[in-house]
XYZ file of C-alpha atoms in Angstrom:
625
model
C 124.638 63.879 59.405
C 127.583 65.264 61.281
C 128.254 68.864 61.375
C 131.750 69.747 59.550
C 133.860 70.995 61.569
C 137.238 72.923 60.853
C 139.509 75.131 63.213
C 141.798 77.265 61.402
C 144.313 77.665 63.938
C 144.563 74.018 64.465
C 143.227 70.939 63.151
C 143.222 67.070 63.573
C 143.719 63.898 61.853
C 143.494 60.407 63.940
C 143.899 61.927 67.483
C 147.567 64.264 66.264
C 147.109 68.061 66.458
C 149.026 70.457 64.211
C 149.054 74.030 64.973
C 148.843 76.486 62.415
C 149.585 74.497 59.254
C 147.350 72.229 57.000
C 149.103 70.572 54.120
C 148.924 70.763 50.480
C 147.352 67.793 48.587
C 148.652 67.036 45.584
C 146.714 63.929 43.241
C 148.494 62.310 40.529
C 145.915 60.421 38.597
C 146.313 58.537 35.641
C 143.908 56.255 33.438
C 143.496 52.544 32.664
C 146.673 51.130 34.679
C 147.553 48.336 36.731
C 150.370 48.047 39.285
C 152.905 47.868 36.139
C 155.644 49.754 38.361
C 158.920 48.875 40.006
C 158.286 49.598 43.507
C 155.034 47.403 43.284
C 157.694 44.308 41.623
C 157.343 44.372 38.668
C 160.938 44.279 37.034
C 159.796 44.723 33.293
C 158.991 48.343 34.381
C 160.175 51.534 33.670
C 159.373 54.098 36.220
C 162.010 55.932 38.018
C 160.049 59.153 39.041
C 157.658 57.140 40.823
C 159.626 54.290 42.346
C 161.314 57.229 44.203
C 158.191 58.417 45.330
C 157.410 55.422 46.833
C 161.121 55.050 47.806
C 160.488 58.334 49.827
C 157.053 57.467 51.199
C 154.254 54.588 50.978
C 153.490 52.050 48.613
C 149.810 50.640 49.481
C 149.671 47.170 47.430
C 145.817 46.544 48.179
C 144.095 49.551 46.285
C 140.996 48.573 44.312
C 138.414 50.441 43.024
C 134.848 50.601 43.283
C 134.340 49.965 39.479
C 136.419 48.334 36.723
C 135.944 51.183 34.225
C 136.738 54.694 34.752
C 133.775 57.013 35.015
C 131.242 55.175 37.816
C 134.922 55.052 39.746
C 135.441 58.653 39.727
C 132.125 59.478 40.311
C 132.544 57.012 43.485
C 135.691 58.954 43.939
C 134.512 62.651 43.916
C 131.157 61.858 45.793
C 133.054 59.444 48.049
C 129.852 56.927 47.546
C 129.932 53.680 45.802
C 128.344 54.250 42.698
C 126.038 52.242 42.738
C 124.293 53.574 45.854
C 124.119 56.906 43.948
C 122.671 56.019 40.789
C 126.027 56.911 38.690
C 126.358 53.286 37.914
C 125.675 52.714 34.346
C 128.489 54.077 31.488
C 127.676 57.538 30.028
C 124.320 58.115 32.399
C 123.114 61.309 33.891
C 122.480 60.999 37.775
C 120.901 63.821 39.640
C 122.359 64.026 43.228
C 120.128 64.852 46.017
C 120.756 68.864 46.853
C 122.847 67.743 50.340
C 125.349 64.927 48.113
C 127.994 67.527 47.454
C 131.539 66.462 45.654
C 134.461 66.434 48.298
C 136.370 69.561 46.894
C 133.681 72.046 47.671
C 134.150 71.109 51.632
C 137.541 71.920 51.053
C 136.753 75.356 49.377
C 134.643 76.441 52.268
C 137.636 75.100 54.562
C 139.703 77.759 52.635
C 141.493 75.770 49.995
C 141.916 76.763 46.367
C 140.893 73.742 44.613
C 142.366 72.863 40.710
C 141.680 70.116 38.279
C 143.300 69.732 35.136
C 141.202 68.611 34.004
C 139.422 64.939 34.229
C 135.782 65.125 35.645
C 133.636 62.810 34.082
C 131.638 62.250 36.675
C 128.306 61.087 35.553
C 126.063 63.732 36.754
C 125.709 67.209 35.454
C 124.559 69.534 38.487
C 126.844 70.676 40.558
C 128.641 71.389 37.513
C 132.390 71.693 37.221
C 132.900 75.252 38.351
C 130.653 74.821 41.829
C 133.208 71.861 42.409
C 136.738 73.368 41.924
C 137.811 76.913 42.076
C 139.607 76.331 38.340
C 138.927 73.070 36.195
C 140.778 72.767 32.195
C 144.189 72.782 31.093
C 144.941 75.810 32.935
C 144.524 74.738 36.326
C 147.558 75.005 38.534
C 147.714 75.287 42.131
C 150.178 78.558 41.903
C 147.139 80.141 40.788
C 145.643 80.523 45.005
C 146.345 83.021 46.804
C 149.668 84.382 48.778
C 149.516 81.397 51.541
C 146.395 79.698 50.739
C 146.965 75.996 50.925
C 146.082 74.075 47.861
C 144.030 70.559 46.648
C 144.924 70.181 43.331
C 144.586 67.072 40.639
C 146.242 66.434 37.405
C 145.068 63.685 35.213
C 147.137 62.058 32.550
C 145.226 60.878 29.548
C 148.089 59.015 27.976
C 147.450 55.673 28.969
C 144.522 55.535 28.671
C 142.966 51.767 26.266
C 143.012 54.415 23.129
C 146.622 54.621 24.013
C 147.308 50.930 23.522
C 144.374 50.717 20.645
C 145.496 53.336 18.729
C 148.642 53.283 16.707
C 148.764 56.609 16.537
C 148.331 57.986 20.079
C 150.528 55.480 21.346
C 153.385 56.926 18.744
C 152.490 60.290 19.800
C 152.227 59.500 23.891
C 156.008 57.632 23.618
C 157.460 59.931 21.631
C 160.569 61.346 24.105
C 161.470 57.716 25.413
C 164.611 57.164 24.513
C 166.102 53.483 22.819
C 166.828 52.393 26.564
C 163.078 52.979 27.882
C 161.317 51.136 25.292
C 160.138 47.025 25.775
C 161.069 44.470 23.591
C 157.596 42.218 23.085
C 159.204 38.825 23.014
C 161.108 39.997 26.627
C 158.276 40.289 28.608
C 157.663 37.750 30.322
C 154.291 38.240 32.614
C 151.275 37.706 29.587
C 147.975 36.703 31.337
C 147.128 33.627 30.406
C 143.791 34.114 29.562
C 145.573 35.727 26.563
C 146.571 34.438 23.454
C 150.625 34.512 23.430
C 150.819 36.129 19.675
C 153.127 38.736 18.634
C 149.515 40.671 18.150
C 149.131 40.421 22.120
C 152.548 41.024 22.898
C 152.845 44.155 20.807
C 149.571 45.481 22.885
C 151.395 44.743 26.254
C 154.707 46.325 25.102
C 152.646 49.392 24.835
C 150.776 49.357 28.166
C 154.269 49.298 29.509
C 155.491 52.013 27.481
C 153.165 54.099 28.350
C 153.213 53.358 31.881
C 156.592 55.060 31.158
C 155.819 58.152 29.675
C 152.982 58.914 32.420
C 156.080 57.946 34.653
C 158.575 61.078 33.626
C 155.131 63.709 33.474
C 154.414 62.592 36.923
C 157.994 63.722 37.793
C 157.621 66.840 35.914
C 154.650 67.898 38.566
C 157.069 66.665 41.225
C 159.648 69.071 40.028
C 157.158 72.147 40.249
C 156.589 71.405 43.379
C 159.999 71.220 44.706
C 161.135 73.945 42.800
C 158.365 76.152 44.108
C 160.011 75.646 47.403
C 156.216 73.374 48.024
C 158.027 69.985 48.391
C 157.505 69.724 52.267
C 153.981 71.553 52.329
C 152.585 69.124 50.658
C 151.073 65.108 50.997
C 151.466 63.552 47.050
C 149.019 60.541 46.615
C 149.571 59.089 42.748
C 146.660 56.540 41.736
C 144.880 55.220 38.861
C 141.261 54.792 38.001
C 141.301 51.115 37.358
C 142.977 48.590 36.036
C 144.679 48.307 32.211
C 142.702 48.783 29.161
C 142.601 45.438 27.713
C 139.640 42.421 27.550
C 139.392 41.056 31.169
C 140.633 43.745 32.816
C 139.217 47.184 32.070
C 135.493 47.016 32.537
C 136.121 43.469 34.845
C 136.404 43.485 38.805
C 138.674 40.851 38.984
C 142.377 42.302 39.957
C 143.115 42.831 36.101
C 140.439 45.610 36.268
C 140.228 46.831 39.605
C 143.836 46.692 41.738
C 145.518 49.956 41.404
C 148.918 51.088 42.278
C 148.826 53.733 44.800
C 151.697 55.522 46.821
C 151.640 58.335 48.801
C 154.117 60.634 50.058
C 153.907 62.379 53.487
C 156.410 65.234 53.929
C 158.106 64.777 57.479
C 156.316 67.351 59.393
C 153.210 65.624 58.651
C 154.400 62.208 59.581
C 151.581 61.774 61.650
C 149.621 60.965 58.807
C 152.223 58.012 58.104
C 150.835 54.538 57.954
C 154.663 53.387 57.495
C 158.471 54.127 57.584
C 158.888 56.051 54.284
C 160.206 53.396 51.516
C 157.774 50.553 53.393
C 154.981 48.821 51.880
C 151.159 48.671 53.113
C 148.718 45.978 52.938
C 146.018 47.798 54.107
C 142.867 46.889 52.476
C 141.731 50.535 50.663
C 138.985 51.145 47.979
C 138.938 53.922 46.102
C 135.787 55.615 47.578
C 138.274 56.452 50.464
C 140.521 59.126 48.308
C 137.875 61.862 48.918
C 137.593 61.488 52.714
C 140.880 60.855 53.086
C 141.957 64.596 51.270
C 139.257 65.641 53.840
C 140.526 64.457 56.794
C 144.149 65.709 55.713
C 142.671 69.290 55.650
C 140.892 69.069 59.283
C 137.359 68.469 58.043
C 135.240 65.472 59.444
C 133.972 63.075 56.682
C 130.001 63.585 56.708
C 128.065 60.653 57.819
C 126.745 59.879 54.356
C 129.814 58.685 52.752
C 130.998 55.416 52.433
C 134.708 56.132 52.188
C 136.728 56.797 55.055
C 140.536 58.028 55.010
C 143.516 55.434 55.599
C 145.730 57.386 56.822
C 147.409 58.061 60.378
C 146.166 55.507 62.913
C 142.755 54.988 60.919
C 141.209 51.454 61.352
C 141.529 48.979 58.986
C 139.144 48.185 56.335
C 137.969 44.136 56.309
C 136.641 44.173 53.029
C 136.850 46.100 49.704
C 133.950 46.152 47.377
C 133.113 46.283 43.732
C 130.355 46.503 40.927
C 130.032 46.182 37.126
C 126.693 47.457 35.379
C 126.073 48.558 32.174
C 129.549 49.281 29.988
C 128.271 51.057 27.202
C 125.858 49.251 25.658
C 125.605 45.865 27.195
C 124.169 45.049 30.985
C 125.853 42.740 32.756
C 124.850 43.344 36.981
C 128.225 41.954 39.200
C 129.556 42.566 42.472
C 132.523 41.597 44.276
C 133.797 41.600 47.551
C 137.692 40.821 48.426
C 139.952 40.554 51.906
C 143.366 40.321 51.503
C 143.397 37.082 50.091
C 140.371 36.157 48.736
C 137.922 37.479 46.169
C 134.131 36.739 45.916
C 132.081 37.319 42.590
C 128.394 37.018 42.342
C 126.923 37.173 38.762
C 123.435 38.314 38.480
C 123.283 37.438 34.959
C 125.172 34.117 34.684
C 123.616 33.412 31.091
C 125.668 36.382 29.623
C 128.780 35.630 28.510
C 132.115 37.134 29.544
C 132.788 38.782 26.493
C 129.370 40.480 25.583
C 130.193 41.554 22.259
C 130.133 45.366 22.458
C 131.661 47.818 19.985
C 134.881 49.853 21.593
C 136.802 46.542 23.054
C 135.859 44.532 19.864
C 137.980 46.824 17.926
C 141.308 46.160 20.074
C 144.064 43.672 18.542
C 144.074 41.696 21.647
C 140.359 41.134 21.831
C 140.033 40.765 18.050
C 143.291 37.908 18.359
C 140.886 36.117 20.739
C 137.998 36.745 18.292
C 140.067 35.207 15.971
C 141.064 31.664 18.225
C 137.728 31.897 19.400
C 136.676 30.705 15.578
C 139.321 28.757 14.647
C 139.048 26.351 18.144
C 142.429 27.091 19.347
C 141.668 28.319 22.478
C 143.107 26.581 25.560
C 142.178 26.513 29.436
C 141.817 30.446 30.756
C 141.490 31.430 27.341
C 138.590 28.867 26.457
C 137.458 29.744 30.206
C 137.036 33.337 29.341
C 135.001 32.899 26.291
C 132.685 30.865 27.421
C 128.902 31.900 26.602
C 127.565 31.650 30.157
C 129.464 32.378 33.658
C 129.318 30.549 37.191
C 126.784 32.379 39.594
C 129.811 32.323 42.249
C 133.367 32.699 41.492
C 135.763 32.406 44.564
C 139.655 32.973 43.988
C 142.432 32.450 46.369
C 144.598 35.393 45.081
C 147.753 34.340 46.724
C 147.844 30.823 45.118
C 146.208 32.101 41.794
C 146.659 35.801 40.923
C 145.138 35.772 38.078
C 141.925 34.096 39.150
C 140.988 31.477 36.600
C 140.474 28.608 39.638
C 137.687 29.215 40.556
C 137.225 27.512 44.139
C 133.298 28.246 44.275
C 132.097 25.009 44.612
C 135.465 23.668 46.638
C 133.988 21.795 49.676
C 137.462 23.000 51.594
C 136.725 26.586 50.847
C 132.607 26.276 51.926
C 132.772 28.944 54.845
C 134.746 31.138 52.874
C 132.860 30.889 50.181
C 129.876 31.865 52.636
C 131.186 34.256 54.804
C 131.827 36.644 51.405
C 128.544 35.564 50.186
C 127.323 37.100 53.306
C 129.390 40.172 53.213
C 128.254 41.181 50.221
C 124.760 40.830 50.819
C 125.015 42.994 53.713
C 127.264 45.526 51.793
C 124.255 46.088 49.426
C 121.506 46.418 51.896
C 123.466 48.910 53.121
C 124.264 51.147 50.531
C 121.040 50.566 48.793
C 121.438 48.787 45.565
C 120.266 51.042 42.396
C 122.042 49.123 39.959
C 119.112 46.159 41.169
C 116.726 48.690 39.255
C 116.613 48.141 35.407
C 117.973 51.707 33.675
C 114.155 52.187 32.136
C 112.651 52.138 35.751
C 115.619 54.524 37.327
C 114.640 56.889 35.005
C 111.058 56.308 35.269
C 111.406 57.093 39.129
C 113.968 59.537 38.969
C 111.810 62.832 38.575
C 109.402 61.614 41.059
C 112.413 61.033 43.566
C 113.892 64.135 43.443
C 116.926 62.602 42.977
C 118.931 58.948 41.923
C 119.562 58.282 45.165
C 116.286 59.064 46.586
C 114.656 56.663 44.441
C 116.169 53.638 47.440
C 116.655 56.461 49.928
C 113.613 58.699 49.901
C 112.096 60.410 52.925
C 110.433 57.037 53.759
C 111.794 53.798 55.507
C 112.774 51.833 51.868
C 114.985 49.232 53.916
C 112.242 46.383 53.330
C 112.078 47.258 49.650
C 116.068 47.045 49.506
C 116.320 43.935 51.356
C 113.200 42.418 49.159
C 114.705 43.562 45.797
C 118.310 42.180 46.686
C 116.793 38.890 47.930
C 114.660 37.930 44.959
C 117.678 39.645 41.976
C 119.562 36.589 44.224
C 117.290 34.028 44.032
C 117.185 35.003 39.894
C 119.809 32.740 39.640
C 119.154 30.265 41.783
C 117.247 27.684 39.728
C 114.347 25.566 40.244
C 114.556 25.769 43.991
C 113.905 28.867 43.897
C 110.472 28.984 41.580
C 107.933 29.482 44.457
C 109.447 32.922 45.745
C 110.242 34.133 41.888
C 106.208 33.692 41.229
C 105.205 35.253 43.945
C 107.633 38.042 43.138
C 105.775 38.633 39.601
C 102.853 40.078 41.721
C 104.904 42.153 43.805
C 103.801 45.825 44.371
C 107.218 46.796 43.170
C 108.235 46.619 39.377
C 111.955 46.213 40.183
C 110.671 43.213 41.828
C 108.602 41.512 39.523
C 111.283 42.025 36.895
C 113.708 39.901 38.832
C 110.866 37.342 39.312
C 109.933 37.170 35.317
C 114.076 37.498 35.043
C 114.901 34.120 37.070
C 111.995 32.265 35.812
C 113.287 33.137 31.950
C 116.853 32.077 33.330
C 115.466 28.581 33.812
C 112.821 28.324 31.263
C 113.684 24.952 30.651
C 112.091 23.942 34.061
C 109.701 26.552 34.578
C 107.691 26.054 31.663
C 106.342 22.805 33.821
C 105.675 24.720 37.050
C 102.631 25.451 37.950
C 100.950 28.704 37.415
C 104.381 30.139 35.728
C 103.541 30.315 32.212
C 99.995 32.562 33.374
C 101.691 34.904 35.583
C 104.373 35.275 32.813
C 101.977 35.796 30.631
C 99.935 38.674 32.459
C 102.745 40.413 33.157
C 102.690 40.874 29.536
C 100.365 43.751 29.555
C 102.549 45.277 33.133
C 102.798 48.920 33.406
C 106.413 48.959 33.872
C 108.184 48.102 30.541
C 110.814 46.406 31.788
C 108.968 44.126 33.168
C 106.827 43.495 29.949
C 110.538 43.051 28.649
C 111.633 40.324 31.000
C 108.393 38.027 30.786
C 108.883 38.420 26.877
C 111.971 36.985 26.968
C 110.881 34.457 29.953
C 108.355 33.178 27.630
C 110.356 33.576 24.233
C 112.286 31.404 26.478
C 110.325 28.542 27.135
C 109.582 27.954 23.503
C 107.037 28.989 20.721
C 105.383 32.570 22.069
C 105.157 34.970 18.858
C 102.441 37.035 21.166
C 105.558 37.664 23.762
C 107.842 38.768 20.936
C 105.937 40.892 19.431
C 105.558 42.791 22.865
C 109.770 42.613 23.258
C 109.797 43.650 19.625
C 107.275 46.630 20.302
C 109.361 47.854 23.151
C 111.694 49.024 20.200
C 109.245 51.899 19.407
C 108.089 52.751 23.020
C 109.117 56.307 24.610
C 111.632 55.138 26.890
C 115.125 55.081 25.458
C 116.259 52.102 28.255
C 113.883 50.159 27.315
C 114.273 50.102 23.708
C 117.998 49.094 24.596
C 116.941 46.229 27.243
C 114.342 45.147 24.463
C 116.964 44.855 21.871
C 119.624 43.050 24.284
C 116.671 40.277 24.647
C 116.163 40.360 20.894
C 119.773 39.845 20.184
C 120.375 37.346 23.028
C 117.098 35.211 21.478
C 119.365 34.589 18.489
C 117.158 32.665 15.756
C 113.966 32.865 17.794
C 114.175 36.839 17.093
C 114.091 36.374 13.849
C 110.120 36.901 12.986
C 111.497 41.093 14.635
C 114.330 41.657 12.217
C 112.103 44.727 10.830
C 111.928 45.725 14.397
C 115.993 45.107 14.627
C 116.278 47.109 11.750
C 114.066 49.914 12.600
C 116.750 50.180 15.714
C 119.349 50.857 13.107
C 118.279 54.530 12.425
C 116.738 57.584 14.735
C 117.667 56.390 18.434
C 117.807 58.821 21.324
C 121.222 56.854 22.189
C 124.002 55.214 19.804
C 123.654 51.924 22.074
C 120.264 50.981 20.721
C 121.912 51.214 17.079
C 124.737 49.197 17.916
C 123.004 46.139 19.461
C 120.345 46.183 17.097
C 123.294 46.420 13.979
C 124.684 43.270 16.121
C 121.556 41.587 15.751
C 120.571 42.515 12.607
C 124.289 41.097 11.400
C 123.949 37.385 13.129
C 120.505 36.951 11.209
C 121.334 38.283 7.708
C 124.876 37.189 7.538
C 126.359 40.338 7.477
C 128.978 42.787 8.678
C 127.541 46.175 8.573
C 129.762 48.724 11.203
C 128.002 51.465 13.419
C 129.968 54.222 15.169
């Protein structure tokens, strides 16, 4: 790991040296938008204060993140590691960083900055807590707080637009209050619906509001502006304004497709910093960034080398170029669904490691949106048409590739496009190597993480321990591929069912279960399945349950899936009830067990599959929170 280094009498960023001055850094961050914004051309929008930002500095048009859903993004933000190389992958976990993994703002504190945050963290691990991390974090935080000459990193977060905003009649009211006749949308104008959308007035109303409240966040982001210039702090200071991911409705938020992970992002560099420019100031860049590089990039701006164990790097000044941006979607509250993408500048690769899922996994926040319950609704009545019907289908591809110049919104998928072959494998190779090299957690079923964890040390460790662990990383990511594979790939899944490794054999009993249908004839499969019964690792027990459950009459293999619903660890009871629900009618002989799942849980996501399950076998429509 590279010593930080800082000089306070001078300090450097891409080869230019400043004497005696480091900037401010101001953040701007808002929730749940896309690139709904003027500068970024999009002429339905509202958003002066910002337009002139980017007017005045740099719009960057090829911002992703590294997650579709906001807090595995900002914990990739503030540790300025993909997520799922940390173990802060999964909605609403609890990683524990290794004791050297420390969040970017504390570099800058011993650099001498005064470091604010009001006041988003959520950052999906609890030690160091909020106060080791920033100098003030809450509603009070203000960067006029530091000291008489102290130069300042400080963040404001605006809550406003965030999916509640849109879902909620209520907050939205409240959030657009102050816009005035001439700022508000008129539905039946807009003209830009997805069309993996229903066009109803339902839908429209939902986008009116996303657009709305694109404007409010729009005149409190030139409120902060103000301060700053009236404070005399206007050319001090380097403004980046960003968002977390993409808006909060169904395909988007929670998706890595552009809908849910291309962000606007604009930064403004005061003119005695132009070093750090990228462009003219009212220029565009196509730069390839993700969003792991905000941290190292505030580091670099302040003098201090980005350590060696990030995966970020900073953008700006004469940086090099990024070739590839990366992404990953685990478990979103209580449904897994393991994807990854990779994307250039034109093209996007998805790989699904659980193609028999469908898109929309039924889970209990997004169902209760308008838009998602107006597809609900064609979704029953067989009115939906091309992306629509695309979207809702009950399995996915194992590859998606999109050409995002001729097809924005990605519903060609070019995949299996003879023309687009070396493409297609030249991404499929990219990501591969992209998770050997950050080590691959989210490979790891939750129950075993935190079966390892303790032992570890840390999340992180458990793929990253004082030992070599490459051959386990590149053994695990080979045979989770080969899960979906199909037949051809039988002979490596069985041997993987007697790996030493229970990550391993779960992706073995996992890809045999995926193609029971042809397995079940394969010699020695149904055997090994069945020994792995009695594993040690739960998960595992889990995935040969459902392998055999699978492959046709095996009450002995439910009954151990169904028995998982009592066991001691809380992932596994949740993993054990996503089989139970996804085995439809053959789960029926564990409804008790199902309903058992309804009351005492450590977590509310057991209740809420198992009250999904519970509902398709006895017909009805109890609610859970």
């Amino acid at each position: 790991m590279r010593r930080i280094l800082l000089s306070f009498l001078s300090f450097v960023l891409s080869g230019v040296v400043w004497a005696d001055e480091r900037p401010n850094v101001l953040w701007l961050s808002a929730e749940d938008i896309s690139p709904h914004f003027g500068f970024a051309g999009d002429k339905q929008a509202k958003t002066p204060h910002l337009d002139e930002l980017a007017q005045q500095g740099t719009y960057y048009s090829n911002v992703f993140t590294s997650a579709g859903v906001c807090a595995p993004c900002r914990s990739g933000i503030i540790t300025g590691m993909f997520q799922n190389s940390v173990g802060t992958h999964h909605m609403r976990c609890n990683a524990t960083l290794p004791d050297w993994l420390r969040p970017f703002p504390q570099y800058l504190r011993e650099a001498g900055y005064y470091c604010t945050n009001a006041s988003k963290t959520d950052y999906q691990f609890s030690e160091p807590n909020k106060n080791e991390i920033w100098d003030e974090c809450g509603g009070k935080g203000h960067w006029k707080n530091r000291a008489e000459g102290q130069p300042f990193f400080a963040v404001y977060n605006y809550t406003g637009c965030h999916e509640s905003g849109i879902a909620s009649k209520e907050k939205y009211e409240s959030v657009t209050a102050d816009l005035t006749d001439d700022q508000r949308q008129d539905p039946e104008a807009l003209g830009n619906i997805p069309p993996y959308y229903p066009d109803t007035a339902v839908v429209r109303e939902d986008w009116k509001r996303n657009y709305e409240l694109i404007t409010a966040m729009d005149a409190w982001a030139g409120g902060l502006i103000e301060e700053l210039k009236d404070a005399g702090e206007w050319d001090n200071t380097i403004v980046m304004f960003w968002s977390d991911h993409g808006v909060g409705l169904p395909r988007a938020k929670r998706w890595l497709y552009d809908s849910g992970t291309h962000v606007p992002l604009v930064v403004h560099v005061p003119k005695k910093f132009k070093s750090c420019r990228t462009t003219k100031p009212g220029l565009t860049d196509d730069r390839l960034v993700n969003s792991i590089d905000f941290g190292p990039t505030a580091l670099a701006l302040a003098g201090i080398e980005v350590p060696d164990h990030m995966h970020g790097s900073s953008f700006l000044g004469d940086a090099p170029e990024r070739d590839y941006v990366y992404g990953a979607r685990d478990r979103m509250d209580e449904r897994y669904d393991i994807i990854r993408a990779v994307r250039d500048k034109q093209y996007r690769y998805i790989r699904n490691f659980e193609p028999l899922k469908p898109y929309y996994q039924y889970m209990n926040t997004p169902e209760k949106g308008a838009t998602m319950m107006e597809i609900r609704k064609a979704e029953a009545a067989g009115n939906l048409t091309g992306a629509m019907k695309l979207f809702s289908a009950g399995s996915k591809p194992v590859e998606e590739l999109y050409d995002l110049e001729k097809d924005p919104h990605e519903v060609n998928n070019l995949a299996k496009d003879p023309a687009y072959a070396d493409k297609l494998d030249q991404l499929r190779k990219a990501l591969f190597a992209w998770q050997l090299d950050i080590g691959d957690i989210g490979l790891i079923p939750e129950s075993e993480i935190t079966a390892r964890e303790a032992g570890a040390g840390a999340t992180y460790a458990i793929l990253h321990g004082e030992t070599d662990q490459s051959a386990l990383i590149e053994n695990l990511t080979t045979v989770a591929t080969l899960a979906s594979e199909g037949s051809s790939a039988f002979p490596e899944l069985l041997i993987a069912l007697s790996d030493e490794d229970a990550a391993v054999r779960y992706w073995g009993a996992t890809g045999l279960g995926n193609f029971a249908g042809e397995a079940i004839d394969y010699p020695g499969v149904s055997e090994a399945l069945e020994d792995c019964l009695s594993d040690e690792s739960p998960a595992v027990r889990i995935a040969a349950g459902r392998a055999l459950c699978r492959m046709g009459d095996a009450p002995d293999a439910l009954k151990v899936v169904a028995g998982e619903m009592q066991g001691d660890n809380e992932w596994a009871r949740l993993e054990a009830a996503i089989v139970l629900d996804e085995l439809d009618e053959t789960a029926r002989p564990a409804l008790e067990s199902l309903q058992a799942g309804l009351e005492d849980q450590p977590n509310k996501y057991i209740t809420r599959v198992s009250n999904k399950a519970v509902n398709d076998l006895l017909g009805t429509e109890n609610k859970v929170p």
